[in-house]
């Protein structure tokens, strides 16, 4: 036991975060001269970097980021990430639209340095020093450089005609910290980590550009007077011409503006000749004066006229909540941006098109807030995105609660206060909560504390931003607002202008609060385990009420008990530290009516239905049963049966009218049912379908398994000589397994039909899995309907069948500017079996397709096909080209019971 004890102690010592006095960080100071060429869209520049090695190590090389090269080829990490996210813009870009950095010639203390590109990433360089840089020494590294500015259609560095967004644009050393080098390629998803230092940047550009940049203008009296005069004019404008977005001609004369800023880790600038300007100065509580600036074009100018108010509210709110803003200006500029709604840089944020005054306000305040959570606290955003985006979203929620507590989400997002689906009752916190509950109900959620590269697109928003903000609120509720505020501010003061890691954050909070916060960091941040407490029983013993609580989850998070009287007034409020198993808690004497635990969104209780106990009810733990139209946002103490009228049509039953009752909602349930009877007026029969499913969830391998039984009954007609209508009834078991977001359908029986290279028509749909307008396909246009399956070829053909395996590649490429027309090409290979029933065969087809309503309806026109298809066509004497035209109507995309499976996770 003793040895174990010693080992535990030594592990704690080894992993304890660095004590503040052991902390070190590198310093990187920059002098940059840059000139904008606004006809070629290039930057000509030279840079001088003074690199101070404060680490205890000798450095023989320095990693540099050359991030404009992210836009250079189709193989950069940025381009590959965009492709993975389904965005082909950079991949398909013309040479003119791409960007790069060139003319690099590194010198160290005036002597040429050897350098090479990182073998994997052309936007990272390894620069070898002529002699090792000792701990405490400095080196001056210089290089000229030229940037070809890419189109703003791809990411953050770019230009849209003569509007310039100059970000991540200069050669910049990667961070070297206690964990080593942090060189990283530029990405859209997954942000930054940079060294602090001083920037002196001289920017030369035509005189009539309005320029917003990091830092204070040096000797900028004349320029400031000019900007002030534009601001005075802007304030007098009563209406703006949205359509007037023309660029005035550039002045022949140029100007050079010089900016200086200490204690920041990046420098960005934005230039546009069309900007209106608003400027005003505010004084913070500590007496520090801050210049606020907004720069925007005629586009959305009417809502931007309020932007100084948003800048002021945000700057004051964050100064109060976190710590005073130390820099001299806070600026928001409007500009083209193709990664997110807004983007933060020190002192200055760029905001894209908002569409709405609330969205504009929220975007400006969120990006201004990043001055604290990114700028002043220099987190490693690439590795720990929860620290900047999550903590910033938490403060954003506090801001929205302060300024817009009465603003319903329906008004925020839909422009009107509607009571449909309870949208008028919910706030921002509820949106965070429900997004997490929905993803968690499918077991597709991810922990908040992962590396940015580990997230699915949906989870990057839901887990990193939304879940972290709730976890932070949980911590705030637990510690109490005042205590939380004291610690949060203390953390900021100790770590500002530094690189705090997650361990530093938790260690500071644990030390100051004296509490064990492993539930916070190990449980809620670093795992996807759930908080799930339930009230087992409530008993009265003498004067006191004993509440027995059971922890059904794996996280020992603190529990909040709120016991209220029959008027809903709270009698006892109490925190109980987290525990495993069961615990009895004695409440003082009182007339309790309803006892609730962890009730509130921030607790994220996985099963809120068992968190209440109504003492004087016959079934104190029961939920109220409600009938609702379609669906509603659920309440913890209510249970729902949903209904909706349904209209159906097919060629034999004609119009069918009926209704559906079901319990599906956005959140998946363990048991789900649906019943949809439909009356056919032509056949005078009852048709329809039903389903019953049990959903199971697992931690490893299969994420979720759905076992159920489904049934369908419809009439149809087949050409069997007597012309009689037949009816079919299909009842089948159904097992569906989901692996890490991918769908694997186990099929509904042991029957194994051959694989088809061509997509199937209604006749081949032996399993009656799809909805066909004319199942027997006896002729007419509706007989050309098909369902893309297996090989995904569009030509109707019997060739290309296999009981073994087929391989197929289905390509479709967009035609620029036309969304509904695409070119397609399909390649396939079938493998025969040993009985020679099916051949080994290669085949291909290509053509044009029209696509509508998010791929729900598509028409295919084959233009080219391989000879083996032609051979089959030649066998048919009555063959016409139009036989090859087929269409898909993906009714399943419209099926109310299948829509939720189309989540792009
Ligand atoms: Zn953000």
Short mmCIF file of N, CA and C in Angstrom, two decimals, residues 484-556:
data_model
loop_
_atom_site.label_atom_id
_atom_site.label_comp_id
_atom_site.label_asym_id
_atom_site.label_seq_id
_atom_site.Cartn_x
_atom_site.Cartn_y
_atom_site.Cartn_z
N UNK A 484 -16.73 32.28 -8.28
CA UNK A 484 -16.29 31.98 -9.64
C UNK A 484 -15.61 33.21 -10.26
N UNK A 485 -16.25 34.34 -10.09
CA UNK A 485 -15.73 35.58 -10.68
C UNK A 485 -14.35 35.91 -10.11
N UNK A 486 -14.19 35.76 -8.80
CA UNK A 486 -12.90 36.03 -8.17
C UNK A 486 -11.81 35.13 -8.78
N UNK A 487 -12.11 33.86 -8.92
CA UNK A 487 -11.11 32.91 -9.42
C UNK A 487 -10.83 33.14 -10.92
N UNK A 488 -11.91 33.35 -11.65
CA UNK A 488 -11.79 33.56 -13.11
C UNK A 488 -10.90 34.78 -13.40
N UNK A 489 -11.17 35.86 -12.65
CA UNK A 489 -10.38 37.09 -12.85
C UNK A 489 -8.93 36.88 -12.41
N UNK A 490 -8.75 36.12 -11.32
CA UNK A 490 -7.40 35.84 -10.83
C UNK A 490 -6.61 35.04 -11.86
N UNK A 491 -7.29 34.08 -12.46
CA UNK A 491 -6.64 33.26 -13.50
C UNK A 491 -6.20 34.15 -14.66
N UNK A 492 -7.09 35.03 -15.06
CA UNK A 492 -6.77 35.95 -16.16
C UNK A 492 -5.56 36.80 -15.82
N UNK A 493 -5.54 37.38 -14.60
CA UNK A 493 -4.42 38.25 -14.22
C UNK A 493 -3.11 37.48 -14.21
N UNK A 494 -3.14 36.24 -13.71
CA UNK A 494 -1.91 35.47 -13.64
C UNK A 494 -1.42 35.02 -15.02
N UNK A 495 -2.34 34.76 -15.91
CA UNK A 495 -1.94 34.13 -17.18
C UNK A 495 -2.05 35.02 -18.40
N UNK A 496 -2.44 36.29 -18.26
CA UNK A 496 -2.58 37.10 -19.48
C UNK A 496 -1.21 37.28 -20.13
N UNK A 497 -1.22 37.39 -21.46
CA UNK A 497 -0.02 37.45 -22.33
C UNK A 497 0.79 36.17 -22.26
N UNK A 498 0.18 35.09 -21.81
CA UNK A 498 0.91 33.82 -21.73
C UNK A 498 0.12 32.70 -22.43
N UNK A 499 0.64 31.49 -22.33
CA UNK A 499 0.04 30.33 -22.98
C UNK A 499 -0.46 29.32 -21.95
N UNK A 500 -1.54 29.60 -21.24
CA UNK A 500 -2.02 28.62 -20.26
C UNK A 500 -2.57 27.36 -20.94
N UNK A 501 -2.29 26.21 -20.35
CA UNK A 501 -2.76 24.92 -20.84
C UNK A 501 -3.97 24.49 -19.98
N UNK A 502 -4.70 23.47 -20.42
CA UNK A 502 -5.86 23.03 -19.61
C UNK A 502 -5.48 22.72 -18.16
N UNK A 503 -4.32 22.08 -17.96
CA UNK A 503 -3.89 21.76 -16.59
C UNK A 503 -3.72 23.01 -15.75
N UNK A 504 -3.21 24.09 -16.37
CA UNK A 504 -3.01 25.33 -15.63
C UNK A 504 -4.35 25.91 -15.19
N UNK A 505 -5.32 25.80 -16.09
CA UNK A 505 -6.66 26.32 -15.79
C UNK A 505 -7.27 25.59 -14.61
N UNK A 506 -7.24 24.25 -14.66
CA UNK A 506 -7.86 23.46 -13.60
C UNK A 506 -7.08 23.61 -12.29
N UNK A 507 -5.74 23.60 -12.39
CA UNK A 507 -4.92 23.72 -11.17
C UNK A 507 -5.23 25.04 -10.46
N UNK A 508 -5.38 26.11 -11.24
CA UNK A 508 -5.66 27.41 -10.62
C UNK A 508 -7.02 27.40 -9.93
N UNK A 509 -8.02 26.84 -10.61
CA UNK A 509 -9.37 26.79 -10.02
C UNK A 509 -9.40 25.87 -8.80
N UNK A 510 -8.66 24.76 -8.85
CA UNK A 510 -8.66 23.84 -7.69
C UNK A 510 -7.97 24.48 -6.50
N UNK A 511 -6.85 25.13 -6.76
CA UNK A 511 -6.09 25.76 -5.68
C UNK A 511 -6.93 26.86 -5.02
N UNK A 512 -7.56 27.69 -5.84
CA UNK A 512 -8.30 28.83 -5.28
C UNK A 512 -9.61 28.41 -4.62
N UNK A 513 -10.26 27.39 -5.18
CA UNK A 513 -11.57 27.00 -4.62
C UNK A 513 -11.42 25.96 -3.52
N UNK A 514 -10.28 25.29 -3.49
CA UNK A 514 -10.10 24.20 -2.52
C UNK A 514 -10.97 22.99 -2.84
N UNK A 515 -11.51 22.91 -4.07
CA UNK A 515 -12.40 21.80 -4.45
C UNK A 515 -11.70 20.88 -5.44
N UNK A 516 -12.11 19.62 -5.39
CA UNK A 516 -11.65 18.65 -6.38
C UNK A 516 -12.50 18.84 -7.64
N UNK A 517 -11.88 19.24 -8.73
CA UNK A 517 -12.64 19.50 -9.95
C UNK A 517 -12.40 18.45 -11.03
N UNK A 518 -12.06 17.23 -10.59
CA UNK A 518 -11.83 16.18 -11.60
C UNK A 518 -13.12 15.88 -12.36
N UNK A 519 -14.28 16.07 -11.73
CA UNK A 519 -15.55 15.88 -12.46
C UNK A 519 -15.66 16.84 -13.64
N UNK A 520 -15.07 18.02 -13.46
CA UNK A 520 -15.13 19.05 -14.50
C UNK A 520 -14.19 18.68 -15.65
N UNK A 521 -12.91 18.45 -15.31
CA UNK A 521 -11.94 18.27 -16.39
C UNK A 521 -11.92 16.84 -16.93
N UNK A 522 -11.86 15.84 -16.02
CA UNK A 522 -11.81 14.45 -16.52
C UNK A 522 -13.18 13.99 -17.00
N UNK A 523 -14.21 14.44 -16.30
CA UNK A 523 -15.56 13.99 -16.62
C UNK A 523 -16.17 14.77 -17.76
N UNK A 524 -16.45 16.06 -17.53
CA UNK A 524 -17.25 16.79 -18.51
C UNK A 524 -16.45 17.34 -19.68
N UNK A 525 -15.18 17.66 -19.47
CA UNK A 525 -14.40 18.19 -20.59
C UNK A 525 -13.74 17.06 -21.40
N UNK A 526 -13.06 16.17 -20.70
CA UNK A 526 -12.24 15.20 -21.44
C UNK A 526 -12.89 13.85 -21.72
N UNK A 527 -14.13 13.66 -21.30
CA UNK A 527 -14.80 12.41 -21.68
C UNK A 527 -16.19 12.73 -22.20
N UNK A 528 -16.80 11.72 -22.84
CA UNK A 528 -18.19 11.94 -23.27
C UNK A 528 -19.16 11.22 -22.33
N UNK A 529 -18.67 10.89 -21.13
CA UNK A 529 -19.58 10.33 -20.13
C UNK A 529 -20.65 11.35 -19.79
N UNK A 530 -21.77 10.84 -19.25
CA UNK A 530 -22.89 11.74 -18.99
C UNK A 530 -23.18 11.90 -17.52
N UNK A 531 -23.69 13.06 -17.18
CA UNK A 531 -24.23 13.27 -15.85
C UNK A 531 -25.63 12.68 -15.85
N UNK A 532 -25.92 11.78 -14.91
CA UNK A 532 -27.26 11.21 -14.87
C UNK A 532 -27.62 10.81 -13.43
N UNK A 533 -28.18 11.75 -12.72
CA UNK A 533 -28.66 11.46 -11.36
C UNK A 533 -30.16 11.23 -11.40
N UNK A 534 -30.64 10.45 -10.41
CA UNK A 534 -32.10 10.32 -10.32
C UNK A 534 -32.53 10.32 -8.86
N UNK A 535 -33.74 10.75 -8.61
CA UNK A 535 -34.29 10.66 -7.26
C UNK A 535 -34.91 9.27 -7.13
N UNK A 536 -34.33 8.45 -6.23
CA UNK A 536 -34.87 7.09 -6.04
C UNK A 536 -36.11 7.13 -5.18
N UNK A 537 -36.03 7.85 -4.07
CA UNK A 537 -37.18 7.90 -3.17
C UNK A 537 -37.08 9.12 -2.27
N UNK A 538 -38.22 9.47 -1.70
CA UNK A 538 -38.28 10.55 -0.71
C UNK A 538 -39.06 10.02 0.48
N UNK A 539 -38.46 10.07 1.68
CA UNK A 539 -39.12 9.56 2.88
C UNK A 539 -39.12 10.64 3.95
N UNK A 540 -40.10 10.55 4.82
CA UNK A 540 -40.13 11.47 5.95
C UNK A 540 -39.71 10.70 7.19
N UNK A 541 -38.74 11.24 7.88
CA UNK A 541 -38.29 10.61 9.14
C UNK A 541 -38.32 11.68 10.21
N UNK A 542 -39.33 11.59 11.06
CA UNK A 542 -39.49 12.62 12.09
C UNK A 542 -39.72 13.96 11.44
N UNK A 543 -38.86 14.89 11.75
CA UNK A 543 -39.01 16.25 11.23
C UNK A 543 -38.39 16.46 9.86
N UNK A 544 -37.49 15.54 9.52
CA UNK A 544 -36.76 15.83 8.28
C UNK A 544 -37.21 14.95 7.12
N UNK A 545 -36.93 15.45 5.93
CA UNK A 545 -37.25 14.74 4.69
C UNK A 545 -35.95 14.16 4.15
N UNK A 546 -35.97 12.85 3.89
CA UNK A 546 -34.75 12.20 3.39
C UNK A 546 -34.91 11.94 1.89
N UNK A 547 -34.03 12.53 1.09
CA UNK A 547 -34.05 12.34 -0.36
C UNK A 547 -32.94 11.35 -0.70
N UNK A 548 -33.31 10.25 -1.34
CA UNK A 548 -32.29 9.29 -1.78
C UNK A 548 -32.01 9.51 -3.26
N UNK A 549 -30.76 9.83 -3.55
CA UNK A 549 -30.36 10.13 -4.93
C UNK A 549 -29.42 9.03 -5.41
N UNK A 550 -29.61 8.64 -6.64
CA UNK A 550 -28.75 7.60 -7.21
C UNK A 550 -27.99 8.17 -8.40
N UNK A 551 -26.69 7.90 -8.43
CA UNK A 551 -25.90 8.32 -9.59
C UNK A 551 -25.90 7.20 -10.62
N UNK A 552 -26.62 7.41 -11.71
CA UNK A 552 -26.68 6.40 -12.77
C UNK A 552 -25.62 6.63 -13.83
N UNK A 553 -24.91 7.77 -13.72
CA UNK A 553 -23.89 8.10 -14.72
C UNK A 553 -22.51 7.72 -14.22
N UNK A 554 -21.50 8.15 -14.98
CA UNK A 554 -20.13 7.81 -14.62
C UNK A 554 -19.37 9.02 -14.10
N UNK A 555 -20.00 10.17 -14.10
CA UNK A 555 -19.31 11.38 -13.65
C UNK A 555 -19.81 11.73 -12.25
N UNK A 556 -18.86 11.99 -11.35
CA UNK A 556 -19.25 12.33 -9.97
C UNK A 556 -19.37 13.85 -9.84
#
